[in-house]
Amino acid sequence: MSNRVEPIRSVKGTRDLLPPDTNLWQRVETEAHRVFAAYHYGEIRTPILEETALFARGVGAETDIVMKEMYTFRDRDEESLTLRPEATASVVRAYIEHSLYNQGGVQKLYYLGPMFRRERPQKGRYRQFYQIGAEVLGSQNPLVDVEVLEMLVLFLERVGIREYQLLINSVGCSNCRPAYLEALRAALQDVKATMCADCQRRGDTNPLRVLDCKVEADQPIIEKLPKIIDHLDPECLQHFDRVRSELQARGLAYQITPRLVRGLDYYTRTTFEITSGALGAQNALVGGGRYDGLSEMLGGPPTPGIGFSIGQDRLILAVQAAAALPQGNPLAVYVVWMGEPTLASAARLVRELRAQGVSVEIDYDPMKIKKAMGIANKLQARFAVIIGEGELASGKYQVKDMASGEQKELEPGAIAEYVKQQL
Ligand code: HAM
């Protein structure tokens, strides 16, 4: 009788990120920290758990995210908690909670971390996924919209993404949207019955959501519905025109996409997405836009805001497709020791090299030199340092360039400098 137990696997839609992939994740994150710092953003880290009401109020009770996709549970004290499906509502909650509006000027914040949505998993779509996002609070200026997009494009280019499309739209504001929604509702009255069940319901509860319906048969109907950019009030139209002309002036290519209303209710005026052909079906790499009413919806002072979130899982897929960043964590040195008396010196050298930031590997089990060199090869070490009893006696170690085969004798203290110069 076997008493082997079934191994436990990761939860559906979640996954382990392993080396060498995690190295690429780190590189992308390092670049994000760099670019956002250059635009003078500061990092914010908000909790992954929030009160459910935050998303119901912020993202919108009628959205797919809130209705179908949230991981919500009752805590032991009966409070309803949710694993964050996105971070914009959390950032604005924190902005209000810590009265960041009292600090004067605009607040520019960015974040990285996991989000949770119970969607059907497929390539590029996970139930735990990661976002890199940025938010600006406290300015309505269309130049801020453009600066946000400029930063985003710079970041994408820095990580080697060249093939992408920036789609933009304006969804108006609380002043002009009601009239548009009336026009949309009226148009939907005539065609709703022929549409999918979700659209029939949304036609009454939240007609804007009809525009991002993905059902094939509904598409020709949606094409003919009234467009929100034809219903903007003069201020929203002026804002949108300024965004467009300034994007043009800065040489940032875009495409106006009237159906782009986004899947979250907080948006006002500018909305945008970046799609990438390298991604297949889940081609939305970035989503974002303005949310001038969100702070008030969450009980804060009137505060305009704009931001974006990059889907990091998809970004990594696109970076891999573009073969843009070198992958893996290259090993600089593999240390080979021959005979028990050399082990202490080998360990000392390893420690010194690592302290100087050189990546080093060593095996602590004794083995023949042929086997050790085989491992150095397999690990693709740039150099092998060989310490035998002869080297120990002379005080000079063999440093072998694994690519050229060239071998040098160096004192232990000189090895770090030499290796660093060659890398
Ligand atoms: P979102 O469009 O819902 O916007 O998500 C942004 C990006 O996150 C998407 O374009 C996609 O790349 C990625 N993403 C979303 N769901 C998944 C998933 N299940 N698996 C993998 N990746 C996914 C927001 O979240 C807003 N907070 C963006 C924003 C910031 N708006 C203003 N500021």
XYZ file of N, CA, C and O in Angstrom, residues 15 17 24-25 28-29 32 36 85-87 111-115 117 119 123-126 128-134 152 155-156 159 161 262 272-276 279 282-288 307-320:
248
model
N -0.187 31.644 -10.824
C 0.989 30.881 -11.266
C 2.226 31.324 -10.500
O 2.269 32.406 -9.920
N 6.019 32.477 -10.618
C 6.990 33.091 -11.520
C 8.359 32.613 -11.072
O 8.708 32.738 -9.903
N 13.655 38.965 -15.667
C 13.066 39.910 -16.617
C 12.043 40.805 -15.897
O 11.960 42.007 -16.152
N 11.275 40.195 -15.017
C 10.311 40.978 -14.219
C 11.035 42.070 -13.437
O 10.599 43.214 -13.394
N 12.230 44.953 -15.746
C 11.115 45.820 -16.131
C 10.745 46.736 -14.955
O 10.507 47.935 -15.128
N 10.756 46.164 -13.753
C 10.414 46.962 -12.562
C 11.468 48.039 -12.305
O 11.136 49.180 -11.980
N 10.833 50.810 -14.591
C 9.657 51.583 -14.169
C 10.053 52.564 -13.068
O 9.723 53.752 -13.131
N 9.698 56.588 -13.785
C 8.733 57.348 -12.983
C 9.457 58.346 -12.079
O 8.960 59.444 -11.842
N -9.168 44.406 -7.147
C -9.148 44.047 -8.565
C -8.365 45.074 -9.389
O -8.067 44.847 -10.560
N -8.058 46.210 -8.788
C -7.307 47.289 -9.439
C -6.849 48.221 -8.334
O -7.229 48.034 -7.165
N -6.032 49.221 -8.657
C -5.439 50.010 -7.566
C -5.825 51.482 -7.558
O -5.532 52.194 -6.601
N 2.663 52.677 -8.531
C 2.586 51.441 -7.760
C 2.889 50.249 -8.648
O 2.740 50.309 -9.872
N 3.302 49.188 -8.004
C 3.491 47.908 -8.684
C 2.903 46.844 -7.767
O 3.072 46.947 -6.554
N 2.261 45.843 -8.333
C 1.801 44.779 -7.454
C 0.693 43.941 -8.037
O 0.200 44.196 -9.136
N 0.300 42.912 -7.277
C -0.712 41.976 -7.762
C -2.138 42.502 -7.620
O -2.440 43.231 -6.679
N -2.979 42.138 -8.584
C -4.412 42.450 -8.578
C -5.138 41.119 -8.788
O -4.535 40.157 -9.300
N -8.719 39.232 -10.253
C -10.022 39.242 -10.918
C -10.345 37.806 -11.307
O -9.514 37.126 -11.909
N -11.483 35.997 -13.677
C -11.815 35.900 -15.092
C -11.478 34.492 -15.569
O -10.818 33.728 -14.883
N -4.007 32.613 -22.042
C -2.706 33.262 -22.177
C -2.863 34.780 -22.000
O -3.682 35.406 -22.670
N -2.117 35.355 -21.106
C -2.194 36.803 -20.878
C -3.347 37.219 -19.986
O -3.547 38.404 -19.751
N -4.151 36.244 -19.519
C -5.242 36.598 -18.591
C -5.224 35.648 -17.407
O -5.347 34.442 -17.576
N -5.048 36.212 -16.237
C -4.877 35.415 -15.031
C -5.805 35.944 -13.944
O -6.326 37.044 -14.051
N -4.744 36.036 -10.665
C -3.814 36.951 -9.996
C -2.881 37.454 -11.080
O -2.168 36.671 -11.708
N -2.952 38.758 -11.329
C -2.070 39.347 -12.339
C -1.407 40.571 -11.714
O -1.728 40.949 -10.590
N -0.500 41.171 -12.453
C 0.307 42.254 -11.866
C 0.164 43.518 -12.689
O 0.087 43.466 -13.916
N 0.109 44.632 -12.009
C 0.054 45.916 -12.723
C 1.192 46.820 -12.275
O 1.624 46.785 -11.126
N 1.608 47.653 -13.227
C 2.499 48.770 -12.934
C 1.686 49.995 -13.309
O 1.274 50.115 -14.467
N 1.395 50.856 -12.348
C 0.490 51.961 -12.647
C 0.971 53.273 -12.081
O 1.850 53.311 -11.213
N 0.383 54.348 -12.581
C 0.720 55.686 -12.082
C -0.535 56.541 -12.073
O -1.421 56.351 -12.919
N 4.463 57.137 -20.281
C 4.104 55.752 -20.582
C 4.842 55.249 -21.826
O 5.415 54.155 -21.835
N 8.506 54.747 -21.159
C 8.736 53.495 -20.422
C 8.668 52.294 -21.370
O 9.539 51.428 -21.360
N 7.624 52.264 -22.206
C 7.479 51.123 -23.127
C 8.693 51.021 -24.037
O 9.204 49.931 -24.302
N 11.782 49.560 -22.311
C 11.832 48.104 -22.136
C 11.774 47.372 -23.480
O 11.673 46.152 -23.530
N 9.597 47.808 -26.178
C 8.347 47.587 -26.916
C 8.249 48.649 -28.017
O 8.217 49.843 -27.721
N -14.052 52.001 -21.739
C -13.375 51.341 -20.626
C -14.361 50.668 -19.683
O -15.499 51.059 -19.580
N -7.940 56.029 -22.486
C -6.994 55.497 -23.470
C -6.660 54.043 -23.194
O -6.857 53.546 -22.078
N -6.184 53.385 -24.229
C -5.642 52.037 -24.090
C -4.437 51.927 -24.995
O -4.348 52.641 -25.999
N -3.531 51.053 -24.628
C -2.445 50.713 -25.544
C -2.579 49.230 -25.841
O -2.714 48.415 -24.921
N -2.631 48.913 -27.120
C -2.735 47.516 -27.512
C -1.438 47.110 -28.220
O -0.721 47.963 -28.749
N -1.164 45.819 -28.186
C 0.041 45.331 -28.845
C -0.299 44.105 -29.676
O -0.931 43.171 -29.176
N 0.451 40.345 -28.696
C -0.190 39.677 -27.567
C -1.294 38.683 -27.897
O -1.752 37.970 -27.023
N -5.654 38.631 -25.951
C -5.653 39.596 -24.834
C -4.655 40.693 -25.168
O -3.563 40.750 -24.635
N -5.071 41.589 -26.098
C -4.076 42.510 -26.646
C -3.986 43.841 -25.920
O -3.190 44.690 -26.281
N -4.827 44.064 -24.877
C -4.751 45.330 -24.138
C -3.588 45.270 -23.151
O -3.590 44.491 -22.209
N -2.612 46.102 -23.413
C -1.397 46.120 -22.599
C -1.531 47.148 -21.478
O -1.046 46.949 -20.369
N -2.196 48.250 -21.794
C -2.336 49.347 -20.831
C -3.752 49.885 -20.915
O -4.321 49.984 -22.002
N -4.321 50.255 -19.770
C -5.595 50.962 -19.754
C -5.477 52.156 -18.839
O -4.732 52.117 -17.858
N -6.204 53.225 -19.167
C -6.140 54.380 -18.275
C -7.074 55.491 -18.695
O -7.837 55.355 -19.655
N -4.645 58.604 -14.750
C -3.585 57.613 -14.565
C -3.729 56.448 -15.520
O -4.606 56.442 -16.394
N -2.857 55.488 -15.338
C -2.887 54.294 -16.194
C -2.399 53.097 -15.412
O -1.738 53.256 -14.370
N -2.710 51.913 -15.909
C -2.100 50.687 -15.385
C -1.641 49.830 -16.547
O -2.401 49.585 -17.487
N -0.427 49.374 -16.432
C 0.140 48.463 -17.425
C -0.053 47.048 -16.893
O 0.220 46.792 -15.721
N -0.533 46.143 -17.706
C -0.609 44.737 -17.309
C 0.795 44.154 -17.408
O 1.315 43.963 -18.510
N 1.411 43.887 -16.240
C 2.826 43.489 -16.275
C 3.019 42.105 -16.887
O 3.989 41.871 -17.603
N 2.056 41.189 -16.645
C 2.172 39.847 -17.237
C 2.230 39.964 -18.764
O 3.023 39.303 -19.424
N 1.337 40.818 -19.297
C 1.302 41.003 -20.766
C 2.526 41.758 -21.248
O 3.054 41.490 -22.334
N 2.980 42.710 -20.443
C 4.184 43.448 -20.820
C 5.363 42.490 -20.962
O 6.139 42.576 -21.917
N 5.478 41.549 -20.026
C 6.583 40.584 -20.081
C 6.469 39.734 -21.354
O 7.466 39.504 -22.044
N 5.238 39.324 -21.693
C 5.052 38.549 -22.933
C 5.510 39.362 -24.138
O 6.176 38.857 -25.040
N 5.158 40.651 -24.144
C 5.525 41.503 -25.280
C 7.031 41.733 -25.320
O 7.638 41.744 -26.398
N 7.649 41.901 -24.152
C 9.104 42.096 -24.102
C 9.805 40.830 -24.602
O 10.764 40.891 -25.369
N 9.270 39.674 -24.193
C 9.872 38.410 -24.656
C 9.716 38.267 -26.168
O 10.637 37.849 -26.856
